[in-house]
Short mmCIF file of C-alpha atoms in Angstrom, two decimals:
data_model
loop_
_atom_site.label_atom_id
_atom_site.label_comp_id
_atom_site.label_asym_id
_atom_site.label_seq_id
_atom_site.Cartn_x
_atom_site.Cartn_y
_atom_site.Cartn_z
CA MET A 1 15.63 -16.36 30.56
CA ASN A 2 13.07 -15.98 27.82
CA VAL A 3 14.08 -15.92 24.20
CA ALA A 4 11.89 -14.49 21.45
CA ARG A 5 11.19 -16.77 18.51
CA PHE A 6 9.81 -15.24 15.36
CA SER A 7 8.42 -16.99 12.29
CA ALA A 8 7.82 -14.54 9.46
CA LEU A 9 6.50 -15.15 5.96
CA VAL A 10 7.73 -12.41 3.61
CA LEU A 11 5.18 -11.73 0.90
CA LYS A 12 6.82 -8.63 -0.56
CA LYS A 13 9.39 -6.02 0.39
CA ALA A 14 8.71 -4.50 3.80
CA THR A 15 8.65 -0.75 4.21
CA ALA A 16 7.26 0.59 7.50
CA GLY A 17 5.55 -1.18 10.40
CA VAL A 18 2.14 -0.30 11.80
CA ALA A 19 1.55 -3.27 14.14
CA PRO A 20 0.85 -2.25 17.75
CA THR A 21 3.48 -2.55 20.48
CA ILE A 22 3.13 -5.74 22.54
CA ASN A 23 5.03 -6.84 25.65
CA ALA A 24 5.98 -10.04 27.43
CA THR A 25 4.53 -10.70 30.86
CA ALA A 26 7.49 -10.03 33.17
CA GLY A 27 8.80 -12.80 35.38
CA THR A 28 6.15 -15.44 34.65
CA ALA A 29 6.74 -18.78 32.96
CA PHE A 30 4.17 -21.40 32.00
CA PHE A 31 4.04 -24.95 30.76
CA GLY A 32 1.04 -26.38 29.00
CA MET A 33 -1.11 -26.08 25.93
CA ASP A 34 -2.71 -22.95 24.59
CA THR A 35 -5.71 -23.48 22.35
CA LEU A 36 -6.32 -21.71 19.07
CA LEU A 37 -8.69 -18.78 19.41
CA VAL A 38 -11.15 -20.06 16.83
CA SER A 39 -13.09 -16.80 16.89
CA GLY A 40 -10.02 -14.83 15.80
CA ILE A 41 -10.46 -13.30 12.36
CA TYR A 42 -7.14 -14.76 11.11
CA SER A 43 -7.60 -18.33 12.38
CA GLY A 44 -9.04 -19.80 9.18
CA SER A 45 -5.77 -21.28 7.84
CA PHE A 46 -4.93 -22.87 11.21
CA GLU A 47 -8.15 -24.38 12.59
CA THR A 48 -7.85 -27.79 10.92
CA LEU A 49 -4.09 -28.36 10.72
CA LEU A 50 -3.04 -26.75 13.98
CA PRO A 51 -6.04 -26.54 16.37
CA SER A 52 -3.73 -26.25 19.38
CA ILE A 53 -0.09 -25.64 20.13
CA ARG A 54 2.00 -26.65 23.18
CA GLY A 55 4.78 -24.54 24.55
CA GLY A 56 7.39 -25.47 27.14
CA TYR A 57 8.76 -22.51 29.05
CA PHE A 58 7.08 -19.45 27.60
CA THR A 59 5.54 -16.17 28.66
CA HIS A 60 2.33 -14.62 27.50
CA MET A 61 2.47 -11.39 25.56
CA THR A 62 0.23 -8.65 26.92
CA GLY A 63 -1.66 -5.90 25.18
CA VAL A 64 -2.26 -7.94 22.03
CA PRO A 65 -5.33 -6.73 20.08
CA LYS A 66 -8.10 -9.29 20.47
CA ASP A 67 -8.34 -9.94 16.71
CA ASN A 68 -4.61 -10.75 16.57
CA ILE A 69 -4.57 -13.43 19.29
CA LEU A 70 -4.10 -16.70 17.41
CA TYR A 71 -3.17 -18.96 20.35
CA GLY A 72 -3.88 -18.14 23.98
CA PRO A 73 -6.58 -17.33 26.53
CA ILE A 74 -9.68 -15.88 24.97
CA PRO A 75 -10.07 -12.26 26.13
CA SER A 76 -13.40 -11.03 27.45
CA ALA A 77 -15.82 -9.64 24.91
CA ALA A 78 -15.57 -6.24 26.57
CA SER A 79 -11.80 -6.07 26.19
CA SER A 80 -10.04 -4.91 23.03
CA THR A 81 -6.73 -6.53 24.06
CA GLY A 82 -5.57 -9.59 25.94
CA ASN A 83 -2.80 -12.08 26.67
CA ALA A 84 -1.46 -14.31 23.90
CA TYR A 85 0.89 -17.22 23.53
CA GLY A 86 0.95 -16.64 19.75
CA ALA A 87 0.22 -13.28 18.14
CA PHE A 88 -0.53 -13.13 14.42
CA PHE A 89 -0.50 -10.08 12.11
CA PRO A 90 -1.49 -10.28 8.42
CA ALA A 91 0.63 -8.69 5.73
CA ALA A 92 -1.54 -5.61 5.29
CA GLN A 93 -1.43 -4.75 8.98
CA VAL A 94 2.30 -5.14 9.57
CA PHE A 95 3.60 -3.12 6.65
CA SER A 96 1.42 -0.69 4.75
CA GLN A 97 1.86 2.63 3.04
CA PRO A 98 -0.27 4.22 0.31
CA ASN A 99 2.19 3.28 -2.43
CA GLU A 100 3.34 -0.01 -0.89
CA PRO A 101 0.30 -1.96 0.36
CA GLY A 102 1.15 -5.29 1.95
CA GLY A 103 4.40 -6.56 3.35
CA THR A 104 5.32 -9.17 5.95
CA CYS A 105 3.00 -11.68 7.57
CA LEU A 106 4.18 -12.13 11.16
CA PHE A 107 3.64 -14.78 13.83
CA SER A 108 5.48 -14.43 17.13
CA VAL A 109 5.82 -16.28 20.43
CA ILE A 110 8.14 -15.85 23.42
CA ASP A 111 9.30 -19.38 24.14
CA ILE A 112 12.50 -21.34 24.75
CA SER A 113 10.91 -24.70 23.82
CA PRO A 114 12.74 -26.65 21.09
CA PHE A 115 10.00 -27.21 18.54
CA ASP A 116 11.36 -30.53 17.28
CA THR A 117 11.58 -34.23 18.19
CA SER A 118 15.34 -34.46 18.69
CA ALA A 119 15.05 -34.95 22.46
CA GLY A 120 12.44 -37.71 22.32
CA LEU A 121 8.66 -37.76 22.49
CA ASN A 122 8.57 -37.42 26.27
CA ASN A 123 10.63 -34.25 26.38
CA PRO A 124 8.37 -31.74 28.20
CA TYR A 125 9.82 -28.86 26.16
CA GLN A 126 8.97 -30.42 22.81
CA PHE A 127 6.36 -29.10 20.42
CA ASN A 128 3.25 -31.28 20.61
CA THR A 129 3.94 -33.33 17.47
CA SER A 130 2.38 -36.52 18.83
CA SER A 131 -1.21 -35.30 18.52
CA ILE A 132 -1.10 -32.92 15.56
CA GLY A 133 1.43 -34.54 13.27
CA HIS A 134 4.16 -31.99 12.49
CA ASN A 135 1.65 -29.53 11.03
CA LEU A 136 3.26 -26.31 12.22
CA GLY A 137 5.06 -25.65 8.93
CA GLN A 138 2.16 -26.71 6.70
CA ALA A 139 -0.24 -24.46 8.59
CA PHE A 140 1.95 -21.46 7.77
CA VAL A 141 2.30 -22.55 4.14
CA ASN A 142 -1.51 -22.51 3.95
CA ALA A 143 -1.60 -19.11 5.61
CA ALA A 144 0.70 -17.67 2.94
CA ALA A 145 -1.18 -19.25 0.02
CA ALA A 146 -3.97 -17.55 -1.91
CA GLY A 147 -6.97 -17.07 0.37
CA GLY A 148 -4.86 -17.72 3.49
CA SER A 149 -4.78 -15.83 6.76
CA CYS A 150 -1.75 -13.78 5.73
CA GLY A 151 -3.80 -12.01 3.11
CA GLY A 152 -1.88 -10.80 0.11
CA MET A 153 -2.69 -9.36 -3.24
CA ALA A 154 -4.64 -10.81 -6.17
CA SER A 155 -4.88 -14.47 -7.17
CA ILE A 156 -6.02 -16.31 -10.29
CA ALA A 157 -7.50 -19.79 -10.54
CA ALA A 158 -8.89 -21.91 -13.41
CA SER A 159 -11.79 -24.35 -13.41
CA PRO A 160 -12.63 -27.08 -13.97
CA PRO A 161 -9.16 -28.61 -13.50
CA THR A 162 -9.90 -31.20 -16.20
CA GLN A 163 -12.76 -31.69 -18.63
CA SER A 164 -13.31 -34.06 -21.52
CA VAL A 165 -14.36 -33.51 -25.11
CA THR A 166 -14.84 -35.87 -28.05
CA LEU A 167 -14.41 -35.48 -31.76
CA ASN A 168 -18.19 -35.30 -32.09
CA ALA A 169 -18.57 -32.80 -29.19
CA PRO A 170 -15.36 -30.73 -29.22
CA MET A 171 -16.60 -27.69 -27.22
CA ALA A 172 -15.43 -26.87 -23.66
CA THR A 173 -15.55 -23.87 -21.30
CA ILE A 174 -12.69 -22.74 -19.07
CA THR A 175 -13.48 -20.23 -16.31
CA LEU A 176 -10.77 -18.02 -14.83
CA THR A 177 -11.46 -16.43 -11.43
CA VAL A 178 -9.49 -13.38 -10.34
CA LYS A 179 -9.81 -12.62 -6.62
CA ASN A 180 -8.74 -9.78 -4.37
CA GLU A 181 -7.04 -11.57 -1.44
CA THR A 182 -6.36 -8.44 0.65
CA LEU A 183 -7.72 -9.06 4.16
CA PRO A 184 -9.32 -6.44 6.38
CA VAL A 185 -7.38 -5.49 9.49
CA PRO A 186 -8.81 -4.72 12.94
CA ASN A 187 -9.44 -1.39 14.63
CA GLY A 188 -10.71 0.29 11.49
CA SER A 189 -7.32 0.54 9.81
CA PRO A 190 -7.61 1.36 6.09
CA ALA A 191 -4.71 -0.96 5.24
CA GLY A 192 -6.95 -3.87 4.29
CA SER A 193 -9.67 -1.88 2.55
CA GLY A 194 -7.89 -1.23 -0.74
CA SER A 195 -9.09 -2.51 -4.09
CA ILE A 196 -7.08 -4.30 -6.77
CA SER A 197 -6.48 -2.19 -9.88
CA GLY A 198 -4.65 -2.38 -13.17
CA GLY A 199 -5.17 -6.13 -13.45
CA ARG A 200 -4.14 -7.87 -16.66
CA VAL A 201 -4.82 -11.46 -17.77
CA ALA A 202 -3.52 -12.70 -21.11
CA ALA A 203 -2.50 -16.04 -22.60
CA THR A 204 -2.18 -18.10 -25.75
CA LEU A 205 -4.20 -21.29 -25.95
CA PRO A 206 -2.18 -24.54 -26.11
CA ALA A 207 -2.00 -26.70 -29.23
CA HIS A 208 -5.29 -28.39 -30.23
CA LEU A 209 -7.44 -25.60 -28.72
CA GLN A 210 -8.85 -22.44 -30.23
CA PHE A 211 -11.73 -20.06 -29.66
CA ALA A 212 -14.87 -20.80 -31.63
CA ALA A 213 -14.70 -17.37 -33.24
CA ASN A 214 -13.10 -13.98 -32.61
CA ASN A 215 -14.43 -11.87 -29.69
CA THR A 216 -16.20 -14.78 -28.01
CA ILE A 217 -14.74 -14.52 -24.50
CA THR A 218 -16.75 -12.73 -21.79
CA THR A 219 -15.90 -11.28 -18.39
CA THR A 220 -17.63 -10.03 -15.25
CA CYS A 221 -14.52 -8.03 -14.30
CA THR A 222 -14.91 -4.26 -14.11
CA GLN A 223 -12.32 -2.71 -16.42
CA GLY A 224 -10.79 0.60 -15.40
CA ILE A 225 -7.64 2.25 -16.70
CA ASP A 226 -4.97 -0.11 -18.04
CA PRO A 227 -1.64 1.18 -16.67
CA GLY A 228 0.14 -0.43 -19.63
CA THR A 229 -1.56 1.89 -22.10
CA SER A 230 -3.10 4.62 -19.88
CA ALA A 231 -6.34 3.87 -21.69
CA GLN A 232 -9.60 2.20 -20.71
CA GLY A 233 -9.18 -1.54 -20.23
CA VAL A 234 -10.54 -3.82 -22.94
CA THR A 235 -11.37 -7.47 -23.59
CA THR A 236 -10.02 -8.99 -26.81
CA ASN A 237 -9.29 -12.35 -28.35
CA THR A 238 -8.01 -13.77 -31.59
CA THR A 239 -8.39 -17.38 -32.70
CA THR A 240 -5.80 -18.63 -30.20
CA GLY A 241 -5.01 -15.73 -27.83
CA PHE A 242 -6.86 -13.39 -25.47
CA SER A 243 -6.35 -10.52 -23.02
CA VAL A 244 -8.41 -8.68 -20.41
CA THR A 245 -6.86 -5.43 -19.17
CA GLY A 246 -7.62 -2.74 -16.61
CA ILE A 247 -9.24 -5.19 -14.15
CA THR A 248 -10.41 -3.62 -10.87
CA ILE A 249 -11.70 -5.66 -7.91
CA PRO A 250 -12.99 -4.30 -4.57
CA ASN A 251 -11.71 -5.62 -1.24
CA LEU A 252 -12.41 -9.38 -0.94
CA GLY A 253 -14.22 -9.32 -4.29
CA SER A 254 -13.74 -11.55 -7.33
CA CYS A 255 -14.65 -11.71 -11.00
CA GLN A 256 -14.62 -14.27 -13.81
CA ILE A 257 -13.32 -14.57 -17.35
CA THR A 258 -15.11 -17.20 -19.46
CA LEU A 259 -13.21 -18.90 -22.29
CA PRO A 260 -15.31 -20.99 -24.72
CA VAL A 261 -12.82 -23.23 -26.54
CA THR A 262 -13.01 -26.02 -29.07
CA TRP A 263 -10.75 -28.97 -29.88
CA THR A 264 -9.40 -28.20 -33.33
CA ASP A 265 -8.37 -31.61 -34.67
CA THR A 266 -11.65 -33.13 -35.75
CA SER A 267 -10.39 -34.89 -38.87
CA VAL A 268 -9.71 -38.64 -38.97
CA PRO A 269 -5.98 -38.30 -38.09
CA ALA A 270 -6.99 -36.67 -34.82
CA THR A 271 -8.43 -39.98 -33.71
CA ASN A 272 -4.86 -41.11 -33.05
CA ALA A 273 -4.24 -38.07 -30.85
CA CYS A 274 -7.36 -38.80 -28.87
CA ILE A 275 -6.34 -42.34 -27.95
CA GLN A 276 -2.73 -41.57 -27.02
CA SER A 277 -2.23 -40.16 -23.54
CA ALA A 278 0.85 -38.23 -24.65
CA LEU A 279 -1.14 -36.31 -27.27
CA ASN A 280 -4.75 -36.02 -26.13
CA THR A 281 -4.40 -33.38 -23.37
CA ALA A 282 -4.22 -29.62 -23.93
CA THR A 283 -3.38 -27.61 -20.78
CA LEU A 284 -3.79 -23.86 -20.41
CA SER A 285 -1.39 -22.40 -17.81
CA ILE A 286 -1.37 -18.79 -16.61
CA THR A 287 1.63 -17.79 -14.48
CA PRO A 288 1.26 -14.85 -12.05
CA GLY A 289 3.92 -12.21 -12.58
CA ALA A 290 4.93 -13.51 -16.01
CA ALA A 291 4.97 -10.96 -18.82
CA GLN A 292 1.54 -10.60 -20.40
CA GLN A 293 -0.03 -13.37 -18.30
CA PHE A 294 -1.33 -12.21 -14.90
CA SER A 295 -0.41 -9.11 -12.92
CA THR A 296 -1.96 -6.22 -10.96
CA THR A 297 -0.66 -2.88 -9.80
CA GLN A 298 -0.65 -4.13 -6.19
CA GLY A 299 1.06 -7.44 -6.98
CA GLN A 300 -0.17 -11.04 -7.16
CA THR A 301 0.17 -14.37 -5.41
CA ASN A 302 2.26 -17.07 -7.07
CA ASP A 303 -0.23 -19.92 -7.60
CA ILE A 304 -0.33 -20.90 -11.30
CA ALA A 305 -3.80 -21.29 -12.82
CA THR A 306 -4.12 -24.45 -14.93
CA ALA A 307 -6.99 -26.14 -16.75
CA SER A 308 -6.79 -29.16 -19.04
CA VAL A 309 -9.02 -30.30 -21.89
CA VAL A 310 -8.78 -34.02 -22.70
CA CYS A 311 -9.94 -35.45 -26.01
CA THR A 312 -11.38 -38.94 -25.70
CA ALA A 313 -11.83 -41.33 -28.61
CA PRO A 314 -15.37 -42.25 -29.69
CA SER A 315 -16.72 -45.66 -28.79
CA TRP A 316 -17.08 -48.17 -31.60
CA ASN A 317 -19.89 -50.74 -31.45
#
């Protein structure tokens, strides 16, 4: 008897499925290792951590689109479908409607192997932990993260993670990168071709940091209509706060927001702050989904963007 095992990563509420129908090969059981199809368009998050996967008693699924075969025999170049031990469908392909783009990232196998070590390392039905180090779960965590094989919505990141200033050279530059993480899907489906719209990034600088002057931040982001105001998006900043609204990003595109900041305490008392580790670091954090921080009309991934500026004391000779 074959039992279906499903491992699904829910990225947002599911609405209606568009993944093709696939079937198990009737009456055939296998034992052995199926190798990752490294040419598959969704294999990027799995190649290093999980280059191969071993099943016990399993059956191949048939009729799986070639681009969606993650583990299994490589189909011929002339074929659009093939057999698969593991079939993988990104979020945009599984659930997608015009007003609800993106849904559930799905990986499926048909296998009765216990994927654990409870029966001992020599159990022939055990997942191959001895050679790949329990990386099944971490591989799927990577797939669901920003830039992973599951796809998703928009992400934001900050760089550099840490940079140093001194009282004599208090200027620093923080760069925010907003990226459209929506992946294309095979067979010409429009589900993965959408752009990100209505993006908004806003934050208040932490203590000890301020902008050098008003209206000093710059952006490469195209600014369309801001759904919060129904007006054209704008870029603004005060001495300690900023916002960029109406951000639009094409499929797989990205844009940057540049924040020139300065350490504000340059008087003699600030020397104490610069030599005490509890006081000399100012960290900017932007939380996706938080009010007035980072959001888009299509949603956003959950990775927080952080960048720290560290004040170091001058050297005395």
